[in-house]
Amino acid sequence: MNIRKIVAIVFMGIAIVLGVLYYLSIQVPETFEGYFRREYYSQFGPLAISIELLVAGYYVFNKHSKANFSLALFGFTAILDPIFNLAGLFTSMVPIYAMVLFTVCALAALWLAFTNTFDLGKITLLGAIWGFILGNAIELFFNYL
């Protein structure tokens, strides 16, 4: 098995394990009004990051042409979470152990995306900017809804 598939399987494994943990920790409101509160929707932020990592891993495994974009999108989203948390913009819902794990995966994903390590198609400047904008939008959506 080549290194591309190993990296993809590791990314997907981390995403599935953390995604299941986040999904099981979602608290369903008891009242109808609870579904319209920010506290309810902010629970889905860590799950969204896990899904991004799962999709990126799947694309890398299958050598999809948009793999580098999805790696960059995950990387920007996962890196921005601890940065915004440290800057005091919001309190992250991601636990510390997962934040460290996501940061390591994000740095690896950004390096893989921008160096085109697996020959999956170079990411364009417009794609990188769009990934950065979407990463910001996802982080701010789940924390400033």
mmCIF file of N, CA and C in Angstrom:
data_model
loop_
_atom_site.group_PDB
_atom_site.id
_atom_site.type_symbol
_atom_site.label_atom_id
_atom_site.label_comp_id
_atom_site.label_asym_id
_atom_site.label_seq_id
_atom_site.Cartn_x
_atom_site.Cartn_y
_atom_site.Cartn_z
ATOM 1 N N MET A 1 0.855 -1.171 0.000
ATOM 2 C CA MET A 1 0.000 0.000 0.000
ATOM 3 C C MET A 1 0.901 1.235 0.000
ATOM 4 N N ASN A 2 0.590 2.188 -0.833
ATOM 5 C CA ASN A 2 1.460 3.358 -0.921
ATOM 6 C C ASN A 2 1.126 4.389 0.164
ATOM 7 N N ILE A 3 2.002 5.355 0.305
ATOM 8 C CA ILE A 3 1.903 6.342 1.381
ATOM 9 C C ILE A 3 0.642 7.196 1.252
ATOM 10 N N ARG A 4 0.188 7.466 0.043
ATOM 11 C CA ARG A 4 -1.027 8.256 -0.169
ATOM 12 C C ARG A 4 -2.226 7.584 0.474
ATOM 13 N N LYS A 5 -2.361 6.284 0.266
ATOM 14 C CA LYS A 5 -3.494 5.560 0.837
ATOM 15 C C LYS A 5 -3.375 5.449 2.355
ATOM 16 N N ILE A 6 -2.167 5.317 2.860
ATOM 17 C CA ILE A 6 -1.974 5.246 4.312
ATOM 18 C C ILE A 6 -2.370 6.562 4.964
ATOM 19 N N VAL A 7 -1.917 7.665 4.384
ATOM 20 C CA VAL A 7 -2.286 8.982 4.913
ATOM 21 C C VAL A 7 -3.797 9.169 4.853
ATOM 22 N N ALA A 8 -4.412 8.774 3.755
ATOM 23 C CA ALA A 8 -5.862 8.914 3.610
ATOM 24 C C ALA A 8 -6.601 8.082 4.644
ATOM 25 N N ILE A 9 -6.144 6.863 4.885
ATOM 26 C CA ILE A 9 -6.800 5.998 5.868
ATOM 27 C C ILE A 9 -6.635 6.562 7.273
ATOM 28 N N VAL A 10 -5.470 7.115 7.576
ATOM 29 C CA VAL A 10 -5.258 7.733 8.889
ATOM 30 C C VAL A 10 -6.190 8.928 9.065
ATOM 31 N N PHE A 11 -6.270 9.791 8.045
ATOM 32 C CA PHE A 11 -7.181 10.940 8.102
ATOM 33 C C PHE A 11 -8.622 10.484 8.292
ATOM 34 N N MET A 12 -9.053 9.494 7.519
ATOM 35 C CA MET A 12 -10.430 9.025 7.634
ATOM 36 C C MET A 12 -10.677 8.357 8.983
ATOM 37 N N GLY A 13 -9.711 7.622 9.498
ATOM 38 C CA GLY A 13 -9.869 6.985 10.808
ATOM 39 C C GLY A 13 -10.023 8.011 11.921
ATOM 40 N N ILE A 14 -9.168 9.028 11.908
ATOM 41 C CA ILE A 14 -9.271 10.093 12.912
ATOM 42 C C ILE A 14 -10.618 10.794 12.790
ATOM 43 N N ALA A 15 -11.038 11.062 11.563
ATOM 44 C CA ALA A 15 -12.305 11.755 11.343
ATOM 45 C C ALA A 15 -13.489 10.932 11.834
ATOM 46 N N ILE A 16 -13.468 9.646 11.593
ATOM 47 C CA ILE A 16 -14.589 8.793 12.012
ATOM 48 C C ILE A 16 -14.646 8.685 13.534
ATOM 49 N N VAL A 17 -13.505 8.457 14.169
ATOM 50 C CA VAL A 17 -13.487 8.323 15.628
ATOM 51 C C VAL A 17 -13.945 9.616 16.293
ATOM 52 N N LEU A 18 -13.365 10.742 15.896
ATOM 53 C CA LEU A 18 -13.761 12.009 16.510
ATOM 54 C C LEU A 18 -15.182 12.398 16.123
ATOM 55 N N GLY A 19 -15.572 12.115 14.889
ATOM 56 C CA GLY A 19 -16.934 12.420 14.457
ATOM 57 C C GLY A 19 -17.976 11.677 15.264
ATOM 58 N N VAL A 20 -17.719 10.415 15.545
ATOM 59 C CA VAL A 20 -18.651 9.632 16.368
ATOM 60 C C VAL A 20 -18.702 10.201 17.786
ATOM 61 N N LEU A 21 -17.556 10.559 18.337
ATOM 62 C CA LEU A 21 -17.534 11.152 19.680
ATOM 63 C C LEU A 21 -18.324 12.452 19.727
ATOM 64 N N TYR A 22 -18.151 13.291 18.716
ATOM 65 C CA TYR A 22 -18.880 14.567 18.686
ATOM 66 C C TYR A 22 -20.362 14.349 18.456
ATOM 67 N N TYR A 23 -20.707 13.409 17.608
ATOM 68 C CA TYR A 23 -22.110 13.139 17.333
ATOM 69 C C TYR A 23 -22.822 12.636 18.591
ATOM 70 N N LEU A 24 -22.156 11.773 19.332
ATOM 71 C CA LEU A 24 -22.762 11.237 20.546
ATOM 72 C C LEU A 24 -22.862 12.272 21.667
ATOM 73 N N SER A 25 -22.074 13.318 21.594
ATOM 74 C CA SER A 25 -22.112 14.342 22.643
ATOM 75 C C SER A 25 -23.096 15.468 22.345
ATOM 76 N N ILE A 26 -23.766 15.439 21.202
ATOM 77 C CA ILE A 26 -24.742 16.480 20.865
ATOM 78 C C ILE A 26 -25.958 16.319 21.755
ATOM 79 N N GLN A 27 -26.335 17.407 22.388
ATOM 80 C CA GLN A 27 -27.493 17.398 23.275
ATOM 81 C C GLN A 27 -28.695 17.974 22.533
ATOM 82 N N VAL A 28 -29.759 17.198 22.483
ATOM 83 C CA VAL A 28 -30.976 17.614 21.797
ATOM 84 C C VAL A 28 -31.815 18.450 22.760
ATOM 85 N N PRO A 29 -32.303 19.601 22.305
ATOM 86 C CA PRO A 29 -33.109 20.442 23.192
ATOM 87 C C PRO A 29 -34.433 19.781 23.568
ATOM 88 N N GLU A 30 -34.923 20.142 24.733
ATOM 89 C CA GLU A 30 -36.193 19.594 25.199
ATOM 90 C C GLU A 30 -37.391 20.379 24.696
ATOM 91 N N THR A 31 -37.175 21.634 24.358
ATOM 92 C CA THR A 31 -38.266 22.471 23.867
ATOM 93 C C THR A 31 -38.029 22.834 22.415
ATOM 94 N N PHE A 32 -39.089 23.236 21.757
ATOM 95 C CA PHE A 32 -38.993 23.624 20.352
ATOM 96 C C PHE A 32 -38.105 24.857 20.175
ATOM 97 N N GLU A 33 -38.158 25.770 21.130
ATOM 98 C CA GLU A 33 -37.359 26.998 21.042
ATOM 99 C C GLU A 33 -35.864 26.703 21.141
ATOM 100 N N GLY A 34 -35.513 25.588 21.766
ATOM 101 C CA GLY A 34 -34.111 25.221 21.914
ATOM 102 C C GLY A 34 -33.404 24.979 20.597
ATOM 103 N N TYR A 35 -34.161 24.619 19.574
ATOM 104 C CA TYR A 35 -33.572 24.388 18.260
ATOM 105 C C TYR A 35 -33.136 25.687 17.575
ATOM 106 N N PHE A 36 -33.556 26.812 18.093
ATOM 107 C CA PHE A 36 -33.233 28.100 17.495
ATOM 108 C C PHE A 36 -32.236 28.892 18.325
ATOM 109 N N ARG A 37 -31.564 28.237 19.217
ATOM 110 C CA ARG A 37 -30.557 28.889 20.053
ATOM 111 C C ARG A 37 -29.155 28.580 19.523
ATOM 112 N N ARG A 38 -28.275 29.532 19.758
ATOM 113 C CA ARG A 38 -26.895 29.408 19.289
ATOM 114 C C ARG A 38 -26.182 28.230 19.947
ATOM 115 N N GLU A 39 -26.505 27.935 21.190
ATOM 116 C CA GLU A 39 -25.849 26.848 21.906
ATOM 117 C C GLU A 39 -26.083 25.502 21.221
ATOM 118 N N TYR A 40 -27.257 25.355 20.624
ATOM 119 C CA TYR A 40 -27.559 24.094 19.947
ATOM 120 C C TYR A 40 -26.712 23.945 18.683
ATOM 121 N N TYR A 41 -26.656 24.984 17.872
ATOM 122 C CA TYR A 41 -25.929 24.890 16.601
ATOM 123 C C TYR A 41 -24.423 24.897 16.775
ATOM 124 N N SER A 42 -23.929 25.509 17.838
ATOM 125 C CA SER A 42 -22.477 25.534 18.034
ATOM 126 C C SER A 42 -21.924 24.146 18.359
ATOM 127 N N GLN A 43 -22.796 23.218 18.777
ATOM 128 C CA GLN A 43 -22.357 21.846 19.038
ATOM 129 C C GLN A 43 -21.906 21.132 17.769
ATOM 130 N N PHE A 44 -22.365 21.602 16.607
ATOM 131 C CA PHE A 44 -22.076 20.926 15.351
ATOM 132 C C PHE A 44 -20.758 21.362 14.718
ATOM 133 N N GLY A 45 -20.085 22.367 15.270
ATOM 134 C CA GLY A 45 -18.813 22.835 14.731
ATOM 135 C C GLY A 45 -17.738 21.761 14.689
ATOM 136 N N PRO A 46 -17.461 21.087 15.809
ATOM 137 C CA PRO A 46 -16.456 20.016 15.770
ATOM 138 C C PRO A 46 -16.840 18.875 14.822
ATOM 139 N N LEU A 47 -18.126 18.579 14.735
ATOM 140 C CA LEU A 47 -18.584 17.540 13.813
ATOM 141 C C LEU A 47 -18.333 17.952 12.364
ATOM 142 N N ALA A 48 -18.531 19.232 12.061
ATOM 143 C CA ALA A 48 -18.278 19.725 10.704
ATOM 144 C C ALA A 48 -16.791 19.609 10.344
ATOM 145 N N ILE A 49 -15.916 19.894 11.299
ATOM 146 C CA ILE A 49 -14.480 19.757 11.048
ATOM 147 C C ILE A 49 -14.135 18.298 10.793
ATOM 148 N N SER A 50 -14.740 17.400 11.547
ATOM 149 C CA SER A 50 -14.497 15.965 11.340
ATOM 150 C C SER A 50 -14.976 15.510 9.967
ATOM 151 N N ILE A 51 -16.113 16.023 9.544
ATOM 152 C CA ILE A 51 -16.640 15.666 8.223
ATOM 153 C C ILE A 51 -15.731 16.198 7.121
ATOM 154 N N GLU A 52 -15.195 17.402 7.305
ATOM 155 C CA GLU A 52 -14.246 17.937 6.320
ATOM 156 C C GLU A 52 -13.017 17.040 6.205
ATOM 157 N N LEU A 53 -12.514 16.568 7.338
ATOM 158 C CA LEU A 53 -11.353 15.681 7.319
ATOM 159 C C LEU A 53 -11.698 14.348 6.664
ATOM 160 N N LEU A 54 -12.887 13.841 6.914
ATOM 161 C CA LEU A 54 -13.328 12.592 6.301
ATOM 162 C C LEU A 54 -13.409 12.736 4.781
ATOM 163 N N VAL A 55 -13.976 13.823 4.313
ATOM 164 C CA VAL A 55 -14.096 14.054 2.866
ATOM 165 C C VAL A 55 -12.707 14.228 2.242
ATOM 166 N N ALA A 56 -11.843 14.973 2.913
ATOM 167 C CA ALA A 56 -10.489 15.161 2.385
ATOM 168 C C ALA A 56 -9.750 13.825 2.299
ATOM 169 N N GLY A 57 -9.865 13.009 3.338
ATOM 170 C CA GLY A 57 -9.234 11.692 3.310
ATOM 171 C C GLY A 57 -9.791 10.813 2.206
ATOM 172 N N TYR A 58 -11.098 10.847 2.009
ATOM 173 C CA TYR A 58 -11.729 10.069 0.948
ATOM 174 C C TYR A 58 -11.235 10.517 -0.430
ATOM 175 N N TYR A 59 -11.150 11.834 -0.624
ATOM 176 C CA TYR A 59 -10.670 12.350 -1.911
ATOM 177 C C TYR A 59 -9.212 11.965 -2.160
ATOM 178 N N VAL A 60 -8.386 12.016 -1.121
ATOM 179 C CA VAL A 60 -6.979 11.632 -1.280
ATOM 180 C C VAL A 60 -6.892 10.140 -1.599
ATOM 181 N N PHE A 61 -7.677 9.333 -0.927
ATOM 182 C CA PHE A 61 -7.658 7.893 -1.166
ATOM 183 C C PHE A 61 -8.021 7.565 -2.615
ATOM 184 N N ASN A 62 -9.001 8.264 -3.165
ATOM 185 C CA ASN A 62 -9.478 7.998 -4.528
ATOM 186 C C ASN A 62 -8.800 8.844 -5.600
ATOM 187 N N LYS A 63 -7.789 9.630 -5.221
ATOM 188 C CA LYS A 63 -7.067 10.519 -6.155
ATOM 189 C C LYS A 63 -8.022 11.445 -6.906
ATOM 190 N N HIS A 64 -8.963 12.013 -6.185
ATOM 191 C CA HIS A 64 -9.934 12.933 -6.777
ATOM 192 C C HIS A 64 -9.225 14.240 -7.132
ATOM 193 N N SER A 65 -9.696 14.903 -8.182
ATOM 194 C CA SER A 65 -9.039 16.132 -8.633
ATOM 195 C C SER A 65 -9.191 17.289 -7.646
ATOM 196 N N LYS A 66 -10.171 17.226 -6.770
ATOM 197 C CA LYS A 66 -10.375 18.295 -5.785
ATOM 198 C C LYS A 66 -9.808 17.942 -4.406
ATOM 199 N N ALA A 67 -8.950 16.947 -4.351
ATOM 200 C CA ALA A 67 -8.392 16.508 -3.071
ATOM 201 C C ALA A 67 -7.578 17.615 -2.408
ATOM 202 N N ASN A 68 -6.759 18.315 -3.177
ATOM 203 C CA ASN A 68 -5.927 19.354 -2.580
ATOM 204 C C ASN A 68 -6.770 20.512 -2.066
ATOM 205 N N PHE A 69 -7.856 20.836 -2.757
ATOM 206 C CA PHE A 69 -8.744 21.892 -2.262
ATOM 207 C C PHE A 69 -9.404 21.469 -0.954
ATOM 208 N N SER A 70 -9.868 20.230 -0.884
ATOM 209 C CA SER A 70 -10.525 19.778 0.352
ATOM 210 C C SER A 70 -9.516 19.677 1.497
ATOM 211 N N LEU A 71 -8.269 19.315 1.198
ATOM 212 C CA LEU A 71 -7.231 19.324 2.230
ATOM 213 C C LEU A 71 -6.982 20.737 2.736
ATOM 214 N N ALA A 72 -6.926 21.694 1.815
ATOM 215 C CA ALA A 72 -6.710 23.084 2.210
ATOM 216 C C ALA A 72 -7.902 23.619 3.006
ATOM 217 N N LEU A 73 -9.106 23.284 2.592
ATOM 218 C CA LEU A 73 -10.297 23.728 3.314
ATOM 219 C C LEU A 73 -10.300 23.181 4.740
ATOM 220 N N PHE A 74 -10.042 21.890 4.880
ATOM 221 C CA PHE A 74 -9.955 21.322 6.227
ATOM 222 C C PHE A 74 -8.832 21.992 7.012
ATOM 223 N N GLY A 75 -7.677 22.147 6.385
ATOM 224 C CA GLY A 75 -6.531 22.740 7.076
ATOM 225 C C GLY A 75 -6.821 24.130 7.600
ATOM 226 N N PHE A 76 -7.422 24.964 6.759
ATOM 227 C CA PHE A 76 -7.740 26.326 7.202
ATOM 228 C C PHE A 76 -8.785 26.320 8.314
ATOM 229 N N THR A 77 -9.809 25.495 8.179
ATOM 230 C CA THR A 77 -10.856 25.446 9.207
ATOM 231 C C THR A 77 -10.299 24.955 10.533
ATOM 232 N N ALA A 78 -9.511 23.904 10.496
ATOM 233 C CA ALA A 78 -8.979 23.325 11.734
ATOM 234 C C ALA A 78 -7.924 24.218 12.377
ATOM 235 N N ILE A 79 -7.170 24.957 11.588
ATOM 236 C CA ILE A 79 -6.160 25.865 12.143
ATOM 237 C C ILE A 79 -6.817 27.111 12.738
ATOM 238 N N LEU A 80 -7.876 27.584 12.092
ATOM 239 C CA LEU A 80 -8.530 28.800 12.567
ATOM 240 C C LEU A 80 -9.235 28.604 13.897
ATOM 241 N N ASP A 81 -9.686 27.390 14.194
ATOM 242 C CA ASP A 81 -10.381 27.145 15.458
ATOM 243 C C ASP A 81 -9.504 27.473 16.665
ATOM 244 N N PRO A 82 -8.293 26.912 16.781
ATOM 245 C CA PRO A 82 -7.474 27.295 17.944
ATOM 246 C C PRO A 82 -6.971 28.730 17.882
ATOM 247 N N ILE A 83 -6.765 29.257 16.679
ATOM 248 C CA ILE A 83 -6.305 30.649 16.571
ATOM 249 C C ILE A 83 -7.376 31.595 17.089
ATOM 250 N N PHE A 84 -8.625 31.392 16.652
ATOM 251 C CA PHE A 84 -9.717 32.241 17.135
ATOM 252 C C PHE A 84 -9.944 32.036 18.629
ATOM 253 N N ASN A 85 -9.757 30.817 19.106
ATOM 254 C CA ASN A 85 -9.911 30.531 20.531
ATOM 255 C C ASN A 85 -8.843 31.255 21.341
ATOM 256 N N LEU A 86 -7.592 31.185 20.897
ATOM 257 C CA LEU A 86 -6.505 31.864 21.602
ATOM 258 C C LEU A 86 -6.621 33.380 21.531
ATOM 259 N N ALA A 87 -7.159 33.890 20.418
ATOM 260 C CA ALA A 87 -7.325 35.332 20.263
ATOM 261 C C ALA A 87 -8.494 35.864 21.092
ATOM 262 N N GLY A 88 -9.320 34.960 21.608
ATOM 263 C CA GLY A 88 -10.434 35.383 22.440
ATOM 264 C C GLY A 88 -11.691 35.736 21.674
ATOM 265 N N LEU A 89 -11.749 35.383 20.395
ATOM 266 C CA LEU A 89 -12.948 35.686 19.616
ATOM 267 C C LEU A 89 -14.127 34.830 20.046
ATOM 268 N N PHE A 90 -13.863 33.591 20.440
ATOM 269 C CA PHE A 90 -14.894 32.700 20.950
ATOM 270 C C PHE A 90 -14.230 31.583 21.738
ATOM 271 N N THR A 91 -15.045 30.861 22.473
ATOM 272 C CA THR A 91 -14.575 29.678 23.181
ATOM 273 C C THR A 91 -14.884 28.470 22.315
ATOM 274 N N SER A 92 -13.861 27.758 21.941
ATOM 275 C CA SER A 92 -14.019 26.627 21.040
ATOM 276 C C SER A 92 -14.738 25.480 21.735
ATOM 277 N N MET A 93 -15.591 24.785 20.981
ATOM 278 C CA MET A 93 -16.291 23.610 21.482
ATOM 279 C C MET A 93 -15.433 22.339 21.328
ATOM 280 N N VAL A 94 -14.296 22.468 20.642
ATOM 281 C CA VAL A 94 -13.415 21.326 20.417
ATOM 282 C C VAL A 94 -12.573 21.100 21.671
ATOM 283 N N PRO A 95 -12.581 19.885 22.206
ATOM 284 C CA PRO A 95 -11.737 19.596 23.386
ATOM 285 C C PRO A 95 -10.249 19.759 23.051
ATOM 286 N N ILE A 96 -9.441 19.961 24.065
ATOM 287 C CA ILE A 96 -8.009 20.221 23.871
ATOM 288 C C ILE A 96 -7.324 19.077 23.130
ATOM 289 N N TYR A 97 -7.607 17.816 23.502
ATOM 290 C CA TYR A 97 -6.950 16.693 22.839
ATOM 291 C C TYR A 97 -7.288 16.663 21.351
ATOM 292 N N ALA A 98 -8.529 16.974 21.012
ATOM 293 C CA ALA A 98 -8.931 16.979 19.606
ATOM 294 C C ALA A 98 -8.377 18.195 18.883
ATOM 295 N N MET A 99 -8.264 19.313 19.597
ATOM 296 C CA MET A 99 -7.702 20.510 18.984
ATOM 297 C C MET A 99 -6.246 20.267 18.585
ATOM 298 N N VAL A 100 -5.496 19.600 19.446
ATOM 299 C CA VAL A 100 -4.103 19.272 19.129
ATOM 300 C C VAL A 100 -4.054 18.304 17.946
ATOM 301 N N LEU A 101 -4.907 17.287 17.973
ATOM 302 C CA LEU A 101 -4.942 16.299 16.896
ATOM 303 C C LEU A 101 -5.353 16.952 15.574
ATOM 304 N N PHE A 102 -6.379 17.799 15.617
ATOM 305 C CA PHE A 102 -6.807 18.504 14.406
ATOM 306 C C PHE A 102 -5.717 19.449 13.892
ATOM 307 N N THR A 103 -5.007 20.094 14.788
ATOM 308 C CA THR A 103 -3.948 21.017 14.360
ATOM 309 C C THR A 103 -2.823 20.264 13.659
ATOM 310 N N VAL A 104 -2.441 19.120 14.198
ATOM 311 C CA VAL A 104 -1.400 18.308 13.554
ATOM 312 C C VAL A 104 -1.876 17.846 12.173
ATOM 313 N N CYS A 105 -3.115 17.363 12.098
ATOM 314 C CA CYS A 105 -3.674 16.933 10.809
ATOM 315 C C CYS A 105 -3.798 18.109 9.846
ATOM 316 N N ALA A 106 -4.174 19.277 10.374
ATOM 317 C CA ALA A 106 -4.338 20.463 9.522
ATOM 318 C C ALA A 106 -3.007 20.917 8.940
ATOM 319 N N LEU A 107 -1.969 20.914 9.754
ATOM 320 C CA LEU A 107 -0.654 21.299 9.239
ATOM 321 C C LEU A 107 -0.189 20.318 8.167
ATOM 322 N N ALA A 108 -0.407 19.037 8.414
ATOM 323 C CA ALA A 108 -0.058 18.029 7.403
ATOM 324 C C ALA A 108 -0.901 18.213 6.149
ATOM 325 N N ALA A 109 -2.195 18.477 6.310
ATOM 326 C CA ALA A 109 -3.080 18.652 5.160
ATOM 327 C C ALA A 109 -2.685 19.879 4.340
ATOM 328 N N LEU A 110 -2.369 20.971 5.007
ATOM 329 C CA LEU A 110 -1.949 22.179 4.273
ATOM 330 C C LEU A 110 -0.634 21.928 3.534
ATOM 331 N N TRP A 111 0.293 21.246 4.171
ATOM 332 C CA TRP A 111 1.555 20.935 3.511
ATOM 333 C C TRP A 111 1.318 20.038 2.294
ATOM 334 N N LEU A 112 0.479 19.014 2.462
ATOM 335 C CA LEU A 112 0.179 18.113 1.340
ATOM 336 C C LEU A 112 -0.524 18.842 0.209
ATOM 337 N N ALA A 113 -1.425 19.756 0.554
ATOM 338 C CA ALA A 113 -2.195 20.462 -0.470
ATOM 339 C C ALA A 113 -1.325 21.427 -1.265
ATOM 340 N N PHE A 114 -0.493 22.180 -0.577
ATOM 341 C CA PHE A 114 0.268 23.221 -1.271
ATOM 342 C C PHE A 114 1.541 22.720 -1.924
ATOM 343 N N THR A 115 2.054 21.580 -1.493
ATOM 344 C CA THR A 115 3.227 21.020 -2.164
ATOM 345 C C THR A 115 2.843 20.031 -3.249
ATOM 346 N N ASN A 116 1.573 19.671 -3.312
ATOM 347 C CA ASN A 116 1.056 18.702 -4.292
ATOM 348 C C ASN A 116 1.866 17.399 -4.217
ATOM 349 N N THR A 117 2.044 16.923 -3.022
ATOM 350 C CA THR A 117 2.868 15.746 -2.748
ATOM 351 C C THR A 117 2.413 14.510 -3.506
ATOM 352 N N PHE A 118 1.119 14.304 -3.603
ATOM 353 C CA PHE A 118 0.592 13.088 -4.211
ATOM 354 C C PHE A 118 0.169 13.272 -5.663
ATOM 355 N N ASP A 119 0.604 14.350 -6.320
ATOM 356 C CA ASP A 119 0.266 14.631 -7.719
ATOM 357 C C ASP A 119 -1.240 14.563 -7.973
ATOM 358 N N LEU A 120 -1.996 15.287 -7.175
ATOM 359 C CA LEU A 120 -3.449 15.279 -7.297
ATOM 360 C C LEU A 120 -3.967 16.517 -8.020
ATOM 361 N N GLY A 121 -3.095 17.318 -8.533
ATOM 362 C CA GLY A 121 -3.487 18.548 -9.224
ATOM 363 C C GLY A 121 -3.180 19.738 -8.333
ATOM 364 N N LYS A 122 -2.394 20.648 -8.850
ATOM 365 C CA LYS A 122 -1.994 21.805 -8.051
ATOM 366 C C LYS A 122 -3.213 22.629 -7.675
ATOM 367 N N ILE A 123 -3.178 23.147 -6.465
ATOM 368 C CA ILE A 123 -4.227 24.051 -6.025
ATOM 369 C C ILE A 123 -3.890 25.438 -6.550
ATOM 370 N N THR A 124 -4.870 26.101 -7.107
ATOM 371 C CA THR A 124 -4.647 27.428 -7.670
ATOM 372 C C THR A 124 -4.678 28.473 -6.562
ATOM 373 N N LEU A 125 -4.209 29.665 -6.882
ATOM 374 C CA LEU A 125 -4.262 30.760 -5.917
ATOM 375 C C LEU A 125 -5.708 31.069 -5.569
ATOM 376 N N LEU A 126 -6.576 31.064 -6.568
ATOM 377 C CA LEU A 126 -7.993 31.309 -6.322
ATOM 378 C C LEU A 126 -8.585 30.207 -5.436
ATOM 379 N N GLY A 127 -8.202 28.965 -5.666
ATOM 380 C CA GLY A 127 -8.664 27.860 -4.829
ATOM 381 C C GLY A 127 -8.184 27.995 -3.397
ATOM 382 N N ALA A 128 -6.943 28.430 -3.210
ATOM 383 C CA ALA A 128 -6.410 28.619 -1.858
ATOM 384 C C ALA A 128 -7.142 29.752 -1.145
ATOM 385 N N ILE A 129 -7.385 30.832 -1.850
ATOM 386 C CA ILE A 129 -8.113 31.955 -1.249
ATOM 387 C C ILE A 129 -9.543 31.542 -0.916
ATOM 388 N N TRP A 130 -10.176 30.819 -1.825
ATOM 389 C CA TRP A 130 -11.543 30.362 -1.604
ATOM 390 C C TRP A 130 -11.597 29.394 -0.418
ATOM 391 N N GLY A 131 -10.616 28.516 -0.286
ATOM 392 C CA GLY A 131 -10.548 27.613 0.858
ATOM 393 C C GLY A 131 -10.384 28.375 2.167
ATOM 394 N N PHE A 132 -9.573 29.432 2.147
ATOM 395 C CA PHE A 132 -9.382 30.250 3.338
ATOM 396 C C PHE A 132 -10.675 30.970 3.720
ATOM 397 N N ILE A 133 -11.355 31.507 2.728
ATOM 398 C CA ILE A 133 -12.624 32.210 2.986
ATOM 399 C C ILE A 133 -13.675 31.244 3.520
ATOM 400 N N LEU A 134 -13.795 30.078 2.899
ATOM 401 C CA LEU A 134 -14.766 29.088 3.368
ATOM 402 C C LEU A 134 -14.417 28.578 4.766
ATOM 403 N N GLY A 135 -13.137 28.392 5.044
ATOM 404 C CA GLY A 135 -12.712 27.972 6.377
ATOM 405 C C GLY A 135 -13.108 28.986 7.441
ATOM 406 N N ASN A 136 -12.911 30.269 7.126
ATOM 407 C CA ASN A 136 -13.341 31.332 8.040
ATOM 408 C C ASN A 136 -14.848 31.325 8.207
ATOM 409 N N ALA A 137 -15.559 31.168 7.102
ATOM 410 C CA ALA A 137 -17.018 31.181 7.152
ATOM 411 C C ALA A 137 -17.552 30.031 8.003
ATOM 412 N N ILE A 138 -16.976 28.862 7.857
ATOM 413 C CA ILE A 138 -17.425 27.707 8.640
ATOM 414 C C ILE A 138 -17.160 27.932 10.127
ATOM 415 N N GLU A 139 -15.970 28.399 10.456
ATOM 416 C CA GLU A 139 -15.643 28.649 11.856
ATOM 417 C C GLU A 139 -16.547 29.719 12.451
ATOM 418 N N LEU A 140 -16.735 30.800 11.752
ATOM 419 C CA LEU A 140 -17.561 31.882 12.284
ATOM 420 C C LEU A 140 -19.040 31.504 12.321
ATOM 421 N N PHE A 141 -19.493 30.684 11.392
ATOM 422 C CA PHE A 141 -20.893 30.266 11.383
ATOM 423 C C PHE A 141 -21.223 29.483 12.646
ATOM 424 N N PHE A 142 -20.384 28.519 12.989
ATOM 425 C CA PHE A 142 -20.702 27.676 14.140
ATOM 426 C C PHE A 142 -20.392 28.348 15.469
ATOM 427 N N ASN A 143 -19.692 29.476 15.466
ATOM 428 C CA ASN A 143 -19.352 30.128 16.715
ATOM 429 C C ASN A 143 -19.993 31.498 16.888
ATOM 430 N N TYR A 144 -20.474 32.104 15.811
ATOM 431 C CA TYR A 144 -21.130 33.411 15.903
ATOM 432 C C TYR A 144 -22.489 33.415 15.270
ATOM 433 N N LEU A 145 -23.136 32.286 15.176
ATOM 434 C CA LEU A 145 -24.442 32.177 14.543
ATOM 435 C C LEU A 145 -25.455 33.087 15.164
#
